[in-house]
Amino acid sequence: MDPDYLPFHPNPKTPDFKVPEGAVDAHCHVFGPADVFPYSPKRKYTPCDAPKAKLFELRDYLGFSRNVIVQASCHGPDNSAMVDALRTAGDLARGVAVVSPDVTDEELQEMDDAGVRAVRFNFVKRLVDATPKEVFMGIAERVAKLGWHIVVYFEAPDLEDLVPFLESLPTTIVVDHMGRPDVTAGVDHPDFQRFINLLIRNDNIWTKVSCPERLTVAGPPYDDVVPFARKLVETFPDRVLWGTDWPHPNMKSHVPDDGLLTDQIPGIARTSDLQRKLLIDNPMRLYWA
Ligand code: 0GY
């Protein structure tokens, strides 16, 4: 583990918000354990192990029913730890893989059988070396045949350049963490409006209203992030997902409490109808249909 790496919270609070039966934590990871599933030699950080048993314990403790496990950059394109977690969870988890262009059709099919339903394209420079867009497009065309979608991770200043690429992808797209807006700029800032307009123009683009712990300037309980998430939930109620982001890699300012993160949900999805769409209907349609 990196010397400045903050391990996940050892005892999150019990949420005050009662998570509805059947809810999905649609963005979380498993890390290692490194002695079974070594980290990638090309990784940009070395995390604290966060094995599948801990993830499933947290799922039950918070009151969630299912997980979408996203392959994180520290495991590179070796999806073994994530796929192993999917196989253990059975129908209670689905996966998002990271693949290199030389992945074989047999490997893709095996991942599909284990519950993988998407690939992630990561554009965040501190996390990965850049992949040419043509390479991503080749992967997109192959996974589209399996009915998979694409999860994209980028930061707000990169969106303008990415728009033509995103609009040419042949699948449903899910944008991680609301496109990482600068929350000090406000929801009316042109950068966030550009993101909203992208979703207005393209009804195949979804987003995760996740990661207030990374976007906040004010700190917990992340009130400065709420208006961004609420705006997206109320404008695109059928195209939003929510996730804890456990075990919260690369946090520098504080260790997020997953119970507190769960307590944010009724503030961003203010009716039971919006909560059901965000936590159950939308992820079930995208990952379990
Ligand atoms: C997240 C965010 C981060 C890390 C990764 O793949 C990753 O390593 O996604 C981050 O550092 O912002 O979604 O977990």
PDB file of C-alpha atoms and ligand atoms in Angstrom:
ATOM      1  CA  MET A   1       0.000   0.000   0.000  1.00  0.00           C
ATOM      2  CA  ASP A   2       1.272   3.520  -0.799  1.00  0.00           C
ATOM      3  CA  PRO A   3       2.496   5.342   2.322  1.00  0.00           C
ATOM      4  CA  ASP A   4      -0.115   8.119   1.921  1.00  0.00           C
ATOM      5  CA  TYR A   5      -2.975   5.750   0.961  1.00  0.00           C
ATOM      6  CA  LEU A   6      -6.033   5.998   3.249  1.00  0.00           C
ATOM      7  CA  PRO A   7      -7.652   2.601   3.931  1.00  0.00           C
ATOM      8  CA  PHE A   8     -11.443   2.355   3.863  1.00  0.00           C
ATOM      9  CA  HIS A   9     -13.526   3.277   6.925  1.00  0.00           C
ATOM     10  CA  PRO A  10     -13.356   0.463   9.507  1.00  0.00           C
ATOM     11  CA  ASN A  11     -16.820   1.044  11.057  1.00  0.00           C
ATOM     12  CA  PRO A  12     -19.226   3.193   9.032  1.00  0.00           C
ATOM     13  CA  LYS A  13     -22.343   4.487  10.755  1.00  0.00           C
ATOM     14  CA  THR A  14     -25.652   2.680  10.397  1.00  0.00           C
ATOM     15  CA  PRO A  15     -27.544   4.745   7.824  1.00  0.00           C
ATOM     16  CA  ASP A  16     -30.572   6.684   9.034  1.00  0.00           C
ATOM     17  CA  PHE A  17     -31.991   6.338   5.517  1.00  0.00           C
ATOM     18  CA  LYS A  18     -33.739   3.002   5.073  1.00  0.00           C
ATOM     19  CA  VAL A  19     -32.490   1.701   1.748  1.00  0.00           C
ATOM     20  CA  PRO A  20     -35.411   0.174  -0.208  1.00  0.00           C
ATOM     21  CA  GLU A  21     -35.497  -3.598  -0.667  1.00  0.00           C
ATOM     22  CA  GLY A  22     -33.684  -4.587  -3.866  1.00  0.00           C
ATOM     23  CA  ALA A  23     -31.387  -1.536  -4.070  1.00  0.00           C
ATOM     24  CA  VAL A  24     -28.169  -1.650  -6.087  1.00  0.00           C
ATOM     25  CA  ASP A  25     -24.819  -0.114  -5.145  1.00  0.00           C
ATOM     26  CA  ALA A  26     -23.855   0.561  -8.769  1.00  0.00           C
ATOM     27  CA  HIS A  27     -20.266   1.726  -8.295  1.00  0.00           C
ATOM     28  CA  CYS A  28     -17.831  -0.107  -6.061  1.00  0.00           C
ATOM     29  CA  HIS A  29     -14.577  -2.015  -6.408  1.00  0.00           C
ATOM     30  CA  VAL A  30     -12.663  -5.002  -5.067  1.00  0.00           C
ATOM     31  CA  PHE A  31      -8.895  -4.758  -4.562  1.00  0.00           C
ATOM     32  CA  GLY A  32      -6.849  -7.935  -4.284  1.00  0.00           C
ATOM     33  CA  PRO A  33      -6.060  -9.462  -1.918  1.00  0.00           C
ATOM     34  CA  ALA A  34      -2.669  -8.852  -3.526  1.00  0.00           C
ATOM     35  CA  ASP A  35      -1.288 -12.273  -2.636  1.00  0.00           C
ATOM     36  CA  VAL A  36      -4.088 -13.888  -4.701  1.00  0.00           C
ATOM     37  CA  PHE A  37      -4.779 -11.163  -7.273  1.00  0.00           C
ATOM     38  CA  PRO A  38      -1.609  -9.053  -7.684  1.00  0.00           C
ATOM     39  CA  TYR A  39      -1.920  -5.400  -8.683  1.00  0.00           C
ATOM     40  CA  SER A  40      -0.922  -4.326 -12.185  1.00  0.00           C
ATOM     41  CA  PRO A  41       2.768  -3.524 -12.761  1.00  0.00           C
ATOM     42  CA  LYS A  42       1.549  -0.386 -14.602  1.00  0.00           C
ATOM     43  CA  ARG A  43      -0.668   0.849 -11.747  1.00  0.00           C
ATOM     44  CA  LYS A  44      -0.479   4.490 -10.637  1.00  0.00           C
ATOM     45  CA  TYR A  45      -1.292   3.709  -6.996  1.00  0.00           C
ATOM     46  CA  THR A  46      -1.138   0.721  -4.674  1.00  0.00           C
ATOM     47  CA  PRO A  47      -4.250   0.462  -2.523  1.00  0.00           C
ATOM     48  CA  CYS A  48      -5.093  -1.275   0.704  1.00  0.00           C
ATOM     49  CA  ASP A  49      -6.570  -4.720  -0.067  1.00  0.00           C
ATOM     50  CA  ALA A  50     -10.384  -4.539  -0.188  1.00  0.00           C
ATOM     51  CA  PRO A  51     -11.504  -8.118  -0.815  1.00  0.00           C
ATOM     52  CA  LYS A  52     -14.920  -9.363  -1.911  1.00  0.00           C
ATOM     53  CA  ALA A  53     -15.963 -10.556   1.579  1.00  0.00           C
ATOM     54  CA  LYS A  54     -15.610  -6.999   2.925  1.00  0.00           C
ATOM     55  CA  LEU A  55     -17.653  -5.608   0.035  1.00  0.00           C
ATOM     56  CA  PHE A  56     -20.485  -8.080   0.582  1.00  0.00           C
ATOM     57  CA  GLU A  57     -20.413  -7.386   4.340  1.00  0.00           C
ATOM     58  CA  LEU A  58     -20.797  -3.648   3.617  1.00  0.00           C
ATOM     59  CA  ARG A  59     -23.636  -4.326   1.130  1.00  0.00           C
ATOM     60  CA  ASP A  60     -25.597  -6.173   3.817  1.00  0.00           C
ATOM     61  CA  TYR A  61     -24.742  -3.692   6.572  1.00  0.00           C
ATOM     62  CA  LEU A  62     -25.940  -0.674   4.577  1.00  0.00           C
ATOM     63  CA  GLY A  63     -29.083  -2.504   3.397  1.00  0.00           C
ATOM     64  CA  PHE A  64     -28.257  -2.895  -0.292  1.00  0.00           C
ATOM     65  CA  SER A  65     -29.161  -6.062  -2.187  1.00  0.00           C
ATOM     66  CA  ARG A  66     -26.799  -5.989  -5.162  1.00  0.00           C
ATOM     67  CA  ASN A  67     -23.497  -4.561  -6.415  1.00  0.00           C
ATOM     68  CA  VAL A  68     -22.063  -3.407  -9.710  1.00  0.00           C
ATOM     69  CA  ILE A  69     -18.320  -3.986  -9.320  1.00  0.00           C
ATOM     70  CA  VAL A  70     -16.161  -1.725 -11.466  1.00  0.00           C
ATOM     71  CA  GLN A  71     -12.649  -2.808 -12.426  1.00  0.00           C
ATOM     72  CA  ALA A  72     -10.268  -0.189 -11.034  1.00  0.00           C
ATOM     73  CA  SER A  73      -7.070   1.011 -12.688  1.00  0.00           C
ATOM     74  CA  CYS A  74      -4.768  -0.571 -10.073  1.00  0.00           C
ATOM     75  CA  HIS A  75      -5.669  -4.013 -11.465  1.00  0.00           C
ATOM     76  CA  GLY A  76      -5.118  -2.870 -15.085  1.00  0.00           C
ATOM     77  CA  PRO A  77      -6.788  -5.129 -17.667  1.00  0.00           C
ATOM     78  CA  ASP A  78      -6.528  -8.227 -15.425  1.00  0.00           C
ATOM     79  CA  ASN A  79     -10.128  -8.617 -14.313  1.00  0.00           C
ATOM     80  CA  SER A  80      -9.560 -11.755 -12.183  1.00  0.00           C
ATOM     81  CA  ALA A  81     -10.357 -10.242  -8.770  1.00  0.00           C
ATOM     82  CA  MET A  82     -13.533  -8.583 -10.066  1.00  0.00           C
ATOM     83  CA  VAL A  83     -14.678 -11.717 -11.940  1.00  0.00           C
ATOM     84  CA  ASP A  84     -13.935 -13.878  -8.886  1.00  0.00           C
ATOM     85  CA  ALA A  85     -16.168 -11.579  -6.808  1.00  0.00           C
ATOM     86  CA  LEU A  86     -18.935 -11.842  -9.429  1.00  0.00           C
ATOM     87  CA  ARG A  87     -18.750 -15.632  -9.381  1.00  0.00           C
ATOM     88  CA  THR A  88     -19.057 -15.634  -5.578  1.00  0.00           C
ATOM     89  CA  ALA A  89     -21.997 -13.209  -5.594  1.00  0.00           C
ATOM     90  CA  GLY A  90     -23.885 -15.061  -8.339  1.00  0.00           C
ATOM     91  CA  ASP A  91     -26.939 -13.071  -9.393  1.00  0.00           C
ATOM     92  CA  LEU A  92     -26.304 -10.435  -6.723  1.00  0.00           C
ATOM     93  CA  ALA A  93     -23.523  -8.695  -8.681  1.00  0.00           C
ATOM     94  CA  ARG A  94     -22.671  -7.525 -12.156  1.00  0.00           C
ATOM     95  CA  GLY A  95     -19.321  -6.249 -13.413  1.00  0.00           C
ATOM     96  CA  VAL A  96     -17.666  -3.554 -15.491  1.00  0.00           C
ATOM     97  CA  ALA A  97     -14.346  -4.706 -16.985  1.00  0.00           C
ATOM     98  CA  VAL A  98     -11.276  -2.983 -18.344  1.00  0.00           C
ATOM     99  CA  VAL A  99      -9.939  -4.760 -21.424  1.00  0.00           C
ATOM    100  CA  SER A 100      -7.011  -4.332 -23.767  1.00  0.00           C
ATOM    101  CA  PRO A 101      -7.577  -4.509 -27.534  1.00  0.00           C
ATOM    102  CA  ASP A 102      -6.015  -7.967 -27.711  1.00  0.00           C
ATOM    103  CA  VAL A 103      -8.704  -9.499 -25.480  1.00  0.00           C
ATOM    104  CA  THR A 104     -10.111 -12.563 -27.239  1.00  0.00           C
ATOM    105  CA  ASP A 105     -13.771 -13.227 -28.002  1.00  0.00           C
ATOM    106  CA  GLU A 106     -13.555 -16.276 -25.724  1.00  0.00           C
ATOM    107  CA  GLU A 107     -12.332 -14.098 -22.835  1.00  0.00           C
ATOM    108  CA  LEU A 108     -15.158 -11.611 -23.425  1.00  0.00           C
ATOM    109  CA  GLN A 109     -17.690 -14.439 -23.479  1.00  0.00           C
ATOM    110  CA  GLU A 110     -16.291 -15.883 -20.228  1.00  0.00           C
ATOM    111  CA  MET A 111     -16.633 -12.478 -18.587  1.00  0.00           C
ATOM    112  CA  ASP A 112     -20.174 -12.171 -19.910  1.00  0.00           C
ATOM    113  CA  ASP A 113     -20.999 -15.574 -18.406  1.00  0.00           C
ATOM    114  CA  ALA A 114     -19.653 -14.337 -15.042  1.00  0.00           C
ATOM    115  CA  GLY A 115     -21.884 -11.245 -15.145  1.00  0.00           C
ATOM    116  CA  VAL A 116     -19.804  -8.533 -16.834  1.00  0.00           C
ATOM    117  CA  ARG A 117     -22.078  -6.148 -18.740  1.00  0.00           C
ATOM    118  CA  ALA A 118     -19.811  -3.212 -19.645  1.00  0.00           C
ATOM    119  CA  VAL A 119     -16.269  -2.004 -20.220  1.00  0.00           C
ATOM    120  CA  ARG A 120     -14.796   1.135 -18.705  1.00  0.00           C
ATOM    121  CA  PHE A 121     -12.842   3.719 -20.712  1.00  0.00           C
ATOM    122  CA  ASN A 122     -10.734   5.784 -18.310  1.00  0.00           C
ATOM    123  CA  PHE A 123      -9.509   9.213 -19.448  1.00  0.00           C
ATOM    124  CA  VAL A 124      -8.270  10.429 -16.063  1.00  0.00           C
ATOM    125  CA  LYS A 125      -4.580  11.169 -16.571  1.00  0.00           C
ATOM    126  CA  ARG A 126      -3.473  10.586 -12.984  1.00  0.00           C
ATOM    127  CA  LEU A 127      -4.912   7.036 -13.177  1.00  0.00           C
ATOM    128  CA  VAL A 128      -3.936   5.653 -16.573  1.00  0.00           C
ATOM    129  CA  ASP A 129      -1.683   6.152 -19.596  1.00  0.00           C
ATOM    130  CA  ALA A 130      -3.750   7.476 -22.505  1.00  0.00           C
ATOM    131  CA  THR A 131      -5.399   4.996 -24.881  1.00  0.00           C
ATOM    132  CA  PRO A 132      -5.996   6.224 -28.470  1.00  0.00           C
ATOM    133  CA  LYS A 133      -9.678   6.784 -29.233  1.00  0.00           C
ATOM    134  CA  GLU A 134      -9.501   4.426 -32.251  1.00  0.00           C
ATOM    135  CA  VAL A 135      -8.478   1.642 -29.885  1.00  0.00           C
ATOM    136  CA  PHE A 136     -11.413   2.388 -27.597  1.00  0.00           C
ATOM    137  CA  MET A 137     -13.740   2.498 -30.616  1.00  0.00           C
ATOM    138  CA  GLY A 138     -12.547  -0.956 -31.731  1.00  0.00           C
ATOM    139  CA  ILE A 139     -13.290  -2.337 -28.267  1.00  0.00           C
ATOM    140  CA  ALA A 140     -16.695  -0.603 -28.223  1.00  0.00           C
ATOM    141  CA  GLU A 141     -17.703  -2.200 -31.509  1.00  0.00           C
ATOM    142  CA  ARG A 142     -16.770  -5.648 -30.227  1.00  0.00           C
ATOM    143  CA  VAL A 143     -18.528  -5.406 -26.853  1.00  0.00           C
ATOM    144  CA  ALA A 144     -21.625  -3.854 -28.447  1.00  0.00           C
ATOM    145  CA  LYS A 145     -22.205  -7.252 -30.087  1.00  0.00           C
ATOM    146  CA  LEU A 146     -22.512  -8.780 -26.604  1.00  0.00           C
ATOM    147  CA  GLY A 147     -25.080  -6.138 -25.618  1.00  0.00           C
ATOM    148  CA  TRP A 148     -22.604  -4.511 -23.217  1.00  0.00           C
ATOM    149  CA  HIS A 149     -22.408  -0.775 -22.594  1.00  0.00           C
ATOM    150  CA  ILE A 150     -19.503   1.623 -21.979  1.00  0.00           C
ATOM    151  CA  VAL A 151     -18.685   3.355 -18.700  1.00  0.00           C
ATOM    152  CA  VAL A 152     -16.533   6.460 -19.128  1.00  0.00           C
ATOM    153  CA  TYR A 153     -14.485   8.291 -16.517  1.00  0.00           C
ATOM    154  CA  PHE A 154     -13.179  11.776 -17.271  1.00  0.00           C
ATOM    155  CA  GLU A 155     -12.852  15.167 -15.581  1.00  0.00           C
ATOM    156  CA  ALA A 156     -15.007  18.182 -16.508  1.00  0.00           C
ATOM    157  CA  PRO A 157     -12.315  20.137 -18.421  1.00  0.00           C
ATOM    158  CA  ASP A 158     -11.845  17.153 -20.775  1.00  0.00           C
ATOM    159  CA  LEU A 159     -15.492  16.892 -21.782  1.00  0.00           C
ATOM    160  CA  GLU A 160     -15.428  19.420 -24.624  1.00  0.00           C
ATOM    161  CA  ASP A 161     -12.769  17.414 -26.501  1.00  0.00           C
ATOM    162  CA  LEU A 162     -14.501  14.118 -25.773  1.00  0.00           C
ATOM    163  CA  VAL A 163     -17.994  15.052 -26.989  1.00  0.00           C
ATOM    164  CA  PRO A 164     -17.573  13.895 -30.635  1.00  0.00           C
ATOM    165  CA  PHE A 165     -16.114  10.585 -29.465  1.00  0.00           C
ATOM    166  CA  LEU A 166     -18.860  10.014 -26.898  1.00  0.00           C
ATOM    167  CA  GLU A 167     -21.544  10.871 -29.424  1.00  0.00           C
ATOM    168  CA  SER A 168     -20.116   8.332 -31.880  1.00  0.00           C
ATOM    169  CA  LEU A 169     -20.061   5.357 -29.477  1.00  0.00           C
ATOM    170  CA  PRO A 170     -22.512   2.638 -30.559  1.00  0.00           C
ATOM    171  CA  THR A 171     -23.820   1.660 -27.099  1.00  0.00           C
ATOM    172  CA  THR A 172     -25.418   3.041 -23.976  1.00  0.00           C
ATOM    173  CA  ILE A 173     -22.847   5.152 -22.110  1.00  0.00           C
ATOM    174  CA  VAL A 174     -22.616   5.728 -18.357  1.00  0.00           C
ATOM    175  CA  VAL A 175     -20.556   8.718 -17.209  1.00  0.00           C
ATOM    176  CA  ASP A 176     -18.886   8.225 -13.840  1.00  0.00           C
ATOM    177  CA  HIS A 177     -19.321  10.692 -11.010  1.00  0.00           C
ATOM    178  CA  MET A 178     -21.434  13.296 -12.880  1.00  0.00           C
ATOM    179  CA  GLY A 179     -18.502  14.075 -15.184  1.00  0.00           C
ATOM    180  CA  ARG A 180     -16.593  15.373 -12.138  1.00  0.00           C
ATOM    181  CA  PRO A 181     -17.874  18.968 -12.026  1.00  0.00           C
ATOM    182  CA  ASP A 182     -16.100  21.770 -10.181  1.00  0.00           C
ATOM    183  CA  VAL A 183     -18.664  22.214  -7.401  1.00  0.00           C
ATOM    184  CA  THR A 184     -17.380  25.648  -6.494  1.00  0.00           C
ATOM    185  CA  ALA A 185     -18.528  26.879  -9.926  1.00  0.00           C
ATOM    186  CA  GLY A 186     -22.237  26.095  -9.378  1.00  0.00           C
ATOM    187  CA  VAL A 187     -24.744  24.144 -11.466  1.00  0.00           C
ATOM    188  CA  ASP A 188     -25.163  27.034 -13.913  1.00  0.00           C
ATOM    189  CA  HIS A 189     -21.508  27.068 -14.924  1.00  0.00           C
ATOM    190  CA  PRO A 190     -21.001  26.413 -18.672  1.00  0.00           C
ATOM    191  CA  ASP A 191     -19.016  23.246 -17.968  1.00  0.00           C
ATOM    192  CA  PHE A 192     -21.876  21.596 -16.048  1.00  0.00           C
ATOM    193  CA  GLN A 193     -24.388  22.960 -18.548  1.00  0.00           C
ATOM    194  CA  ARG A 194     -22.315  21.325 -21.307  1.00  0.00           C
ATOM    195  CA  PHE A 195     -22.695  18.033 -19.482  1.00  0.00           C
ATOM    196  CA  ILE A 196     -26.447  18.481 -19.044  1.00  0.00           C
ATOM    197  CA  ASN A 197     -26.824  19.396 -22.707  1.00  0.00           C
ATOM    198  CA  LEU A 198     -24.904  16.272 -23.700  1.00  0.00           C
ATOM    199  CA  LEU A 199     -27.505  14.182 -21.861  1.00  0.00           C
ATOM    200  CA  ILE A 200     -30.373  16.203 -23.329  1.00  0.00           C
ATOM    201  CA  ARG A 201     -29.079  15.585 -26.859  1.00  0.00           C
ATOM    202  CA  ASN A 202     -28.273  11.894 -26.349  1.00  0.00           C
ATOM    203  CA  ASP A 203     -30.777   9.687 -24.609  1.00  0.00           C
ATOM    204  CA  ASN A 204     -28.292   6.795 -24.611  1.00  0.00           C
ATOM    205  CA  ILE A 205     -26.072   8.677 -22.111  1.00  0.00           C
ATOM    206  CA  TRP A 206     -26.586   7.992 -18.398  1.00  0.00           C
ATOM    207  CA  THR A 207     -24.639   9.144 -15.364  1.00  0.00           C
ATOM    208  CA  LYS A 208     -23.773   8.071 -11.824  1.00  0.00           C
ATOM    209  CA  VAL A 209     -24.642  10.646  -9.177  1.00  0.00           C
ATOM    210  CA  SER A 210     -21.779   9.359  -7.085  1.00  0.00           C
ATOM    211  CA  CYS A 211     -18.536  10.396  -5.458  1.00  0.00           C
ATOM    212  CA  PRO A 212     -19.446  13.502  -3.449  1.00  0.00           C
ATOM    213  CA  GLU A 213     -16.417  12.663  -1.314  1.00  0.00           C
ATOM    214  CA  ARG A 214     -14.112  13.465  -4.252  1.00  0.00           C
ATOM    215  CA  LEU A 215     -16.034  16.459  -5.568  1.00  0.00           C
ATOM    216  CA  THR A 216     -16.651  18.246  -2.286  1.00  0.00           C
ATOM    217  CA  VAL A 217     -14.731  21.259  -1.093  1.00  0.00           C
ATOM    218  CA  ALA A 218     -16.810  21.667   2.082  1.00  0.00           C
ATOM    219  CA  GLY A 219     -16.200  18.062   3.228  1.00  0.00           C
ATOM    220  CA  PRO A 220     -18.702  15.692   4.875  1.00  0.00           C
ATOM    221  CA  PRO A 221     -21.736  15.619   4.731  1.00  0.00           C
ATOM    222  CA  TYR A 222     -21.064  16.934   1.202  1.00  0.00           C
ATOM    223  CA  ASP A 223     -23.842  19.520   1.054  1.00  0.00           C
ATOM    224  CA  ASP A 224     -21.978  21.411  -1.670  1.00  0.00           C
ATOM    225  CA  VAL A 225     -22.373  18.439  -4.048  1.00  0.00           C
ATOM    226  CA  VAL A 226     -26.096  17.861  -3.456  1.00  0.00           C
ATOM    227  CA  PRO A 227     -27.394  20.470  -5.975  1.00  0.00           C
ATOM    228  CA  PHE A 228     -25.466  18.800  -8.823  1.00  0.00           C
ATOM    229  CA  ALA A 229     -26.765  15.320  -8.053  1.00  0.00           C
ATOM    230  CA  ARG A 230     -30.301  16.565  -7.436  1.00  0.00           C
ATOM    231  CA  LYS A 231     -30.356  18.436 -10.739  1.00  0.00           C
ATOM    232  CA  LEU A 232     -29.356  15.282 -12.644  1.00  0.00           C
ATOM    233  CA  VAL A 233     -31.776  13.011 -10.755  1.00  0.00           C
ATOM    234  CA  GLU A 234     -34.689  15.378 -11.378  1.00  0.00           C
ATOM    235  CA  THR A 235     -33.824  16.078 -15.036  1.00  0.00           C
ATOM    236  CA  PHE A 236     -32.932  12.523 -16.059  1.00  0.00           C
ATOM    237  CA  PRO A 237     -34.775  10.280 -13.560  1.00  0.00           C
ATOM    238  CA  ASP A 238     -34.541   7.209 -15.813  1.00  0.00           C
ATOM    239  CA  ARG A 239     -30.812   7.550 -16.602  1.00  0.00           C
ATOM    240  CA  VAL A 240     -29.146   7.936 -13.211  1.00  0.00           C
ATOM    241  CA  LEU A 241     -27.378   5.407 -10.979  1.00  0.00           C
ATOM    242  CA  TRP A 242     -25.972   5.664  -7.473  1.00  0.00           C
ATOM    243  CA  GLY A 243     -22.958   3.972  -5.883  1.00  0.00           C
ATOM    244  CA  THR A 244     -20.843   4.147  -2.758  1.00  0.00           C
ATOM    245  CA  ASP A 245     -17.490   4.071  -4.609  1.00  0.00           C
ATOM    246  CA  TRP A 246     -16.239   1.804  -1.788  1.00  0.00           C
ATOM    247  CA  PRO A 247     -13.326   1.390  -0.939  1.00  0.00           C
ATOM    248  CA  HIS A 248     -12.722   4.970  -2.126  1.00  0.00           C
ATOM    249  CA  PRO A 249      -9.243   4.758  -3.668  1.00  0.00           C
ATOM    250  CA  ASN A 250      -6.981   7.804  -3.690  1.00  0.00           C
ATOM    251  CA  MET A 251      -8.762   9.848  -1.062  1.00  0.00           C
ATOM    252  CA  LYS A 252      -6.361  12.396   0.398  1.00  0.00           C
ATOM    253  CA  SER A 253      -8.534  14.689   2.525  1.00  0.00           C
ATOM    254  CA  HIS A 254     -10.555  12.245   4.650  1.00  0.00           C
ATOM    255  CA  VAL A 255     -11.868   8.677   4.917  1.00  0.00           C
ATOM    256  CA  PRO A 256     -15.479   8.565   3.669  1.00  0.00           C
ATOM    257  CA  ASP A 257     -18.117   6.954   5.877  1.00  0.00           C
ATOM    258  CA  ASP A 258     -20.357   4.802   3.660  1.00  0.00           C
ATOM    259  CA  GLY A 259     -23.270   5.155   6.093  1.00  0.00           C
ATOM    260  CA  LEU A 260     -23.076   8.930   5.762  1.00  0.00           C
ATOM    261  CA  LEU A 261     -22.880   8.640   1.971  1.00  0.00           C
ATOM    262  CA  THR A 262     -26.018   6.479   2.037  1.00  0.00           C
ATOM    263  CA  ASP A 263     -27.765   9.139   4.133  1.00  0.00           C
ATOM    264  CA  GLN A 264     -27.290  11.594   1.245  1.00  0.00           C
ATOM    265  CA  ILE A 265     -29.683   9.649  -0.985  1.00  0.00           C
ATOM    266  CA  PRO A 266     -32.976  11.208   0.191  1.00  0.00           C
ATOM    267  CA  GLY A 267     -31.431  14.659  -0.295  1.00  0.00           C
ATOM    268  CA  ILE A 268     -30.605  14.012  -3.936  1.00  0.00           C
ATOM    269  CA  ALA A 269     -33.631  11.827  -4.814  1.00  0.00           C
ATOM    270  CA  ARG A 270     -36.360  13.554  -2.868  1.00  0.00           C
ATOM    271  CA  THR A 271     -39.346  11.265  -3.491  1.00  0.00           C
ATOM    272  CA  SER A 272     -39.765   7.532  -3.076  1.00  0.00           C
ATOM    273  CA  ASP A 273     -40.478   7.329  -6.803  1.00  0.00           C
ATOM    274  CA  LEU A 274     -37.107   8.959  -7.660  1.00  0.00           C
ATOM    275  CA  GLN A 275     -35.347   6.756  -5.098  1.00  0.00           C
ATOM    276  CA  ARG A 276     -36.845   3.597  -6.597  1.00  0.00           C
ATOM    277  CA  LYS A 277     -35.697   4.595 -10.092  1.00  0.00           C
ATOM    278  CA  LEU A 278     -32.206   5.584  -8.919  1.00  0.00           C
ATOM    279  CA  LEU A 279     -31.563   2.562  -6.713  1.00  0.00           C
ATOM    280  CA  ILE A 280     -33.621  -0.229  -8.278  1.00  0.00           C
ATOM    281  CA  ASP A 281     -35.359   0.296 -11.639  1.00  0.00           C
ATOM    282  CA  ASN A 282     -32.468   1.939 -13.509  1.00  0.00           C
ATOM    283  CA  PRO A 283     -29.629  -0.372 -12.446  1.00  0.00           C
ATOM    284  CA  MET A 284     -31.834  -3.452 -12.828  1.00  0.00           C
ATOM    285  CA  ARG A 285     -32.753  -2.402 -16.388  1.00  0.00           C
ATOM    286  CA  LEU A 286     -29.147  -1.729 -17.350  1.00  0.00           C
ATOM    287  CA  TYR A 287     -27.358  -4.620 -15.619  1.00  0.00           C
ATOM    288  CA  TRP A 288     -29.899  -7.375 -14.946  1.00  0.00           C
ATOM    289  CA  ALA A 289     -32.370  -7.258 -17.866  1.00  0.00           C
TER     290      ALA A 289
HETATM  291  C1  0GY B   1     -13.193   5.644  -8.694  1.00  0.00           C
HETATM  292  C2  0GY B   1     -12.277   6.780  -8.764  1.00  0.00           C
HETATM  293  C3  0GY B   1     -10.928   6.741  -8.793  1.00  0.00           C
HETATM  294  C4  0GY B   1     -10.150   5.607  -9.129  1.00  0.00           C
HETATM  295  C5  0GY B   1     -10.467   4.726 -10.086  1.00  0.00           C
HETATM  296  O1  0GY B   1      -9.958   3.063 -11.596  1.00  0.00           O
HETATM  297  C6  0GY B   1      -9.553   3.695 -10.625  1.00  0.00           C
HETATM  298  O2  0GY B   1      -8.469   3.499 -10.096  1.00  0.00           O
HETATM  299  O3  0GY B   1     -11.625   4.768 -10.674  1.00  0.00           O
HETATM  300  C7  0GY B   1     -10.209   8.008  -8.571  1.00  0.00           C
HETATM  301  O4  0GY B   1      -9.054   7.966  -8.130  1.00  0.00           O
HETATM  302  O5  0GY B   1     -10.801   9.083  -8.819  1.00  0.00           O
HETATM  303  O6  0GY B   1     -14.212   5.631  -9.367  1.00  0.00           O
HETATM  304  O7  0GY B   1     -12.886   4.712  -7.952  1.00  0.00           O
END
